[in-house]
């Protein structure tokens, strides 16, 4: 049975290494969100660097998730001291599980504060797509699909909760998901 892959990407207002309370707050809440997400029904896995170094994204060992990659529009730093982004790559059993994990609970609280930490952009901040059972999406998969979504809109190859597709590529709707509940940007 296919699984749902989700890639998220945002450009932070300051570098991850910034010692300000706001950055510390982002880290603290982010760690709690990861713990909560890992216990959600339908959650399968997420990309984690083998070393687990805080702030190390580029050059980290991501195992089967591949080499860390970012969209072409990311123009900030790439070192531990200068990186100013947050990205996730995760795998879910289905759309409803992923949607519920993103838009409820602690993650919803974090979404409500996103503009405290993230720059606003004209780019989508997440993309979802189907992968075959047993497949592990890579960072490059996420980046290419996010860029495809930006350039072409939702399609079976790269879509959002707002305009979802079945694993067979047919457009679908999910109850409680629509224009007012899922802003793309």
mmCIF file of C-alpha atoms in Angstrom:
data_model
loop_
_atom_site.group_PDB
_atom_site.id
_atom_site.type_symbol
_atom_site.label_atom_id
_atom_site.label_comp_id
_atom_site.label_asym_id
_atom_site.label_seq_id
_atom_site.Cartn_x
_atom_site.Cartn_y
_atom_site.Cartn_z
ATOM 1 C CA UNK A 1 0.000 0.000 0.000
ATOM 2 C CA UNK A 2 1.435 3.438 -0.904
ATOM 3 C CA UNK A 3 2.453 5.912 1.779
ATOM 4 C CA UNK A 4 2.333 9.690 1.860
ATOM 5 C CA UNK A 5 5.594 11.649 1.879
ATOM 6 C CA UNK A 6 5.654 15.231 3.158
ATOM 7 C CA UNK A 7 8.397 17.818 2.772
ATOM 8 C CA UNK A 8 8.252 21.162 4.563
ATOM 9 C CA UNK A 9 10.558 24.122 4.058
ATOM 10 C CA UNK A 10 10.760 27.590 5.535
ATOM 11 C CA UNK A 11 13.328 30.374 5.642
ATOM 12 C CA UNK A 12 13.927 31.608 9.167
ATOM 13 C CA UNK A 13 14.244 35.274 10.060
ATOM 14 C CA UNK A 14 17.548 34.554 11.833
ATOM 15 C CA UNK A 15 20.186 31.844 11.748
ATOM 16 C CA UNK A 16 19.596 28.662 13.720
ATOM 17 C CA UNK A 17 22.720 29.449 15.751
ATOM 18 C CA UNK A 18 21.331 32.846 16.798
ATOM 19 C CA UNK A 19 21.392 32.959 20.623
ATOM 20 C CA UNK A 20 18.243 35.101 20.956
ATOM 21 C CA UNK A 21 15.314 33.900 23.079
ATOM 22 C CA UNK A 22 13.119 33.676 19.968
ATOM 23 C CA UNK A 23 15.460 31.151 18.345
ATOM 24 C CA UNK A 24 15.666 29.203 21.595
ATOM 25 C CA UNK A 25 11.878 29.195 21.781
ATOM 26 C CA UNK A 26 11.682 27.866 18.216
ATOM 27 C CA UNK A 27 14.078 25.012 19.077
ATOM 28 C CA UNK A 28 12.285 24.164 22.303
ATOM 29 C CA UNK A 29 8.862 24.068 20.690
ATOM 30 C CA UNK A 30 10.257 22.248 17.644
ATOM 31 C CA UNK A 31 11.676 19.448 19.762
ATOM 32 C CA UNK A 32 8.337 19.046 21.546
ATOM 33 C CA UNK A 33 6.509 19.017 18.196
ATOM 34 C CA UNK A 34 8.814 16.248 16.883
ATOM 35 C CA UNK A 35 8.158 14.135 19.975
ATOM 36 C CA UNK A 36 4.396 14.625 19.609
ATOM 37 C CA UNK A 37 4.373 13.973 15.849
ATOM 38 C CA UNK A 38 6.228 10.703 16.347
ATOM 39 C CA UNK A 39 3.344 9.437 18.457
ATOM 40 C CA UNK A 40 0.568 10.427 16.031
ATOM 41 C CA UNK A 41 -1.554 7.697 14.426
ATOM 42 C CA UNK A 42 -0.349 7.109 10.874
ATOM 43 C CA UNK A 43 3.178 8.433 11.479
ATOM 44 C CA UNK A 44 5.837 6.135 10.023
ATOM 45 C CA UNK A 45 9.191 7.953 10.068
ATOM 46 C CA UNK A 46 11.045 11.220 9.518
ATOM 47 C CA UNK A 47 14.475 12.140 8.263
ATOM 48 C CA UNK A 48 16.937 12.510 11.118
ATOM 49 C CA UNK A 49 20.650 13.184 10.817
ATOM 50 C CA UNK A 50 22.711 10.281 12.127
ATOM 51 C CA UNK A 51 24.858 12.565 14.261
ATOM 52 C CA UNK A 52 21.864 14.526 15.549
ATOM 53 C CA UNK A 53 23.910 17.731 15.617
ATOM 54 C CA UNK A 54 21.777 20.775 16.347
ATOM 55 C CA UNK A 55 21.802 23.077 13.342
ATOM 56 C CA UNK A 56 23.835 20.723 11.127
ATOM 57 C CA UNK A 57 21.877 20.102 7.967
ATOM 58 C CA UNK A 58 24.271 20.397 5.042
ATOM 59 C CA UNK A 59 26.878 17.653 5.078
ATOM 60 C CA UNK A 60 25.116 15.594 7.754
ATOM 61 C CA UNK A 61 24.600 11.863 7.275
ATOM 62 C CA UNK A 62 20.885 11.415 6.550
ATOM 63 C CA UNK A 63 21.148 7.731 5.668
ATOM 64 C CA UNK A 64 18.459 6.476 3.266
ATOM 65 C CA UNK A 65 16.892 9.970 3.151
ATOM 66 C CA UNK A 66 19.814 11.094 0.970
ATOM 67 C CA UNK A 67 21.941 14.214 0.899
ATOM 68 C CA UNK A 68 20.322 17.315 2.360
ATOM 69 C CA UNK A 69 19.001 19.658 -0.326
ATOM 70 C CA UNK A 70 17.101 22.957 -0.439
ATOM 71 C CA UNK A 71 15.010 24.754 -3.060
ATOM 72 C CA UNK A 72 16.776 27.053 -5.494
ATOM 73 C CA UNK A 73 15.178 30.099 -3.870
ATOM 74 C CA UNK A 74 17.002 29.554 -0.550
ATOM 75 C CA UNK A 75 19.743 32.203 -0.483
ATOM 76 C CA UNK A 76 20.964 32.230 3.119
ATOM 77 C CA UNK A 77 23.804 30.392 4.813
ATOM 78 C CA UNK A 78 24.856 26.769 4.631
ATOM 79 C CA UNK A 79 27.123 26.461 7.666
ATOM 80 C CA UNK A 80 26.132 25.659 11.261
ATOM 81 C CA UNK A 81 26.596 29.350 12.118
ATOM 82 C CA UNK A 82 24.679 30.791 9.147
ATOM 83 C CA UNK A 83 21.941 28.301 8.222
ATOM 84 C CA UNK A 84 18.554 30.029 8.482
ATOM 85 C CA UNK A 85 16.020 27.404 7.498
ATOM 86 C CA UNK A 86 13.826 24.689 8.869
ATOM 87 C CA UNK A 87 12.973 21.652 6.767
ATOM 88 C CA UNK A 88 11.327 18.333 7.496
ATOM 89 C CA UNK A 89 10.828 15.172 5.511
ATOM 90 C CA UNK A 90 8.397 12.586 6.825
ATOM 91 C CA UNK A 91 6.430 9.513 5.859
ATOM 92 C CA UNK A 92 2.773 8.813 6.735
ATOM 93 C CA UNK A 93 0.282 6.000 6.178
ATOM 94 C CA UNK A 94 -2.331 8.313 4.648
ATOM 95 C CA UNK A 95 -3.453 11.901 4.031
ATOM 96 C CA UNK A 96 -5.884 12.105 6.953
ATOM 97 C CA UNK A 97 -3.237 11.104 9.504
ATOM 98 C CA UNK A 98 -0.745 13.644 8.180
ATOM 99 C CA UNK A 99 -3.378 16.384 7.986
ATOM 100 C CA UNK A 100 -4.567 15.757 11.540
ATOM 101 C CA UNK A 101 -0.996 15.781 12.874
ATOM 102 C CA UNK A 102 -0.212 19.071 11.124
ATOM 103 C CA UNK A 103 -3.399 20.978 11.872
ATOM 104 C CA UNK A 104 -4.160 19.947 15.458
ATOM 105 C CA UNK A 105 -2.469 20.028 18.839
ATOM 106 C CA UNK A 106 1.024 21.292 19.473
ATOM 107 C CA UNK A 107 1.928 21.558 15.782
ATOM 108 C CA UNK A 108 -1.128 23.751 15.194
ATOM 109 C CA UNK A 109 0.074 26.003 18.025
ATOM 110 C CA UNK A 110 3.457 26.261 16.307
ATOM 111 C CA UNK A 111 1.792 27.056 12.962
ATOM 112 C CA UNK A 112 -0.046 29.913 14.629
ATOM 113 C CA UNK A 113 3.362 31.391 15.539
ATOM 114 C CA UNK A 114 5.140 30.703 12.240
ATOM 115 C CA UNK A 115 5.500 34.374 11.310
ATOM 116 C CA UNK A 116 7.379 35.017 14.546
ATOM 117 C CA UNK A 117 10.128 32.765 13.191
ATOM 118 C CA UNK A 118 9.739 32.484 9.412
ATOM 119 C CA UNK A 119 9.945 34.959 6.567
ATOM 120 C CA UNK A 120 6.892 35.255 4.361
ATOM 121 C CA UNK A 121 7.538 34.169 0.812
ATOM 122 C CA UNK A 122 5.747 33.642 -2.452
ATOM 123 C CA UNK A 123 6.664 29.956 -2.345
ATOM 124 C CA UNK A 124 4.718 27.025 -0.929
ATOM 125 C CA UNK A 125 6.028 25.834 2.420
ATOM 126 C CA UNK A 126 5.096 22.182 2.039
ATOM 127 C CA UNK A 127 4.356 19.506 -0.520
ATOM 128 C CA UNK A 128 2.964 15.989 -0.282
ATOM 129 C CA UNK A 129 3.132 13.044 -2.683
ATOM 130 C CA UNK A 130 2.648 9.296 -2.757
ATOM 131 C CA UNK A 131 5.506 6.797 -2.578
ATOM 132 C CA UNK A 132 5.357 3.051 -3.002
ATOM 133 C CA UNK A 133 5.365 0.824 0.063
ATOM 134 C CA UNK A 134 8.900 0.436 1.354
ATOM 135 C CA UNK A 135 10.243 3.500 -0.487
ATOM 136 C CA UNK A 136 12.073 6.199 1.486
ATOM 137 C CA UNK A 137 11.708 9.693 0.001
ATOM 138 C CA UNK A 138 14.892 11.738 -0.266
ATOM 139 C CA UNK A 139 15.539 15.393 0.453
ATOM 140 C CA UNK A 140 16.043 15.916 -3.282
ATOM 141 C CA UNK A 141 12.633 14.328 -3.961
ATOM 142 C CA UNK A 142 11.064 16.844 -1.582
ATOM 143 C CA UNK A 143 12.875 19.799 -3.121
ATOM 144 C CA UNK A 144 12.030 18.852 -6.709
ATOM 145 C CA UNK A 145 8.383 18.308 -5.827
ATOM 146 C CA UNK A 146 8.138 21.585 -3.898
ATOM 147 C CA UNK A 147 9.638 23.422 -6.871
ATOM 148 C CA UNK A 148 7.231 21.585 -9.200
ATOM 149 C CA UNK A 149 4.305 22.623 -6.987
ATOM 150 C CA UNK A 150 5.494 26.231 -7.083
ATOM 151 C CA UNK A 151 5.929 26.236 -10.868
ATOM 152 C CA UNK A 152 2.895 24.162 -11.919
ATOM 153 C CA UNK A 153 0.440 23.949 -9.020
ATOM 154 C CA UNK A 154 -1.033 20.784 -7.549
ATOM 155 C CA UNK A 155 -0.742 17.624 -9.642
ATOM 156 C CA UNK A 156 -0.525 13.917 -8.783
ATOM 157 C CA UNK A 157 3.265 14.356 -8.710
ATOM 158 C CA UNK A 158 3.230 17.133 -6.070
ATOM 159 C CA UNK A 159 0.205 18.441 -4.204
ATOM 160 C CA UNK A 160 -1.207 19.960 -1.010
ATOM 161 C CA UNK A 161 -3.961 19.043 1.403
ATOM 162 C CA UNK A 162 -6.009 21.761 -0.292
ATOM 163 C CA UNK A 163 -5.825 20.010 -3.681
ATOM 164 C CA UNK A 164 -5.098 16.346 -2.890
ATOM 165 C CA UNK A 165 -4.839 13.329 -5.153
ATOM 166 C CA UNK A 166 -5.331 9.634 -4.508
ATOM 167 C CA UNK A 167 -2.366 7.310 -4.857
ATOM 168 C CA UNK A 168 -3.778 6.428 -8.296
ATOM 169 C CA UNK A 169 -3.521 10.078 -9.377
ATOM 170 C CA UNK A 170 -7.197 10.998 -9.199
ATOM 171 C CA UNK A 171 -8.165 14.353 -7.684
ATOM 172 C CA UNK A 172 -9.975 13.892 -4.376
ATOM 173 C CA UNK A 173 -11.404 15.854 -1.471
ATOM 174 C CA UNK A 174 -11.113 15.184 2.208
ATOM 175 C CA UNK A 175 -13.815 16.157 4.663
ATOM 176 C CA UNK A 176 -12.888 19.324 6.549
ATOM 177 C CA UNK A 177 -10.160 20.235 4.076
ATOM 178 C CA UNK A 178 -10.800 23.118 1.772
ATOM 179 C CA UNK A 179 -9.958 26.707 0.866
ATOM 180 C CA UNK A 180 -10.625 28.108 4.352
ATOM 181 C CA UNK A 181 -8.841 25.406 6.326
ATOM 182 C CA UNK A 182 -5.631 24.918 4.370
ATOM 183 C CA UNK A 183 -3.883 28.023 3.068
ATOM 184 C CA UNK A 184 -1.065 27.016 0.722
ATOM 185 C CA UNK A 185 1.080 29.966 1.802
#
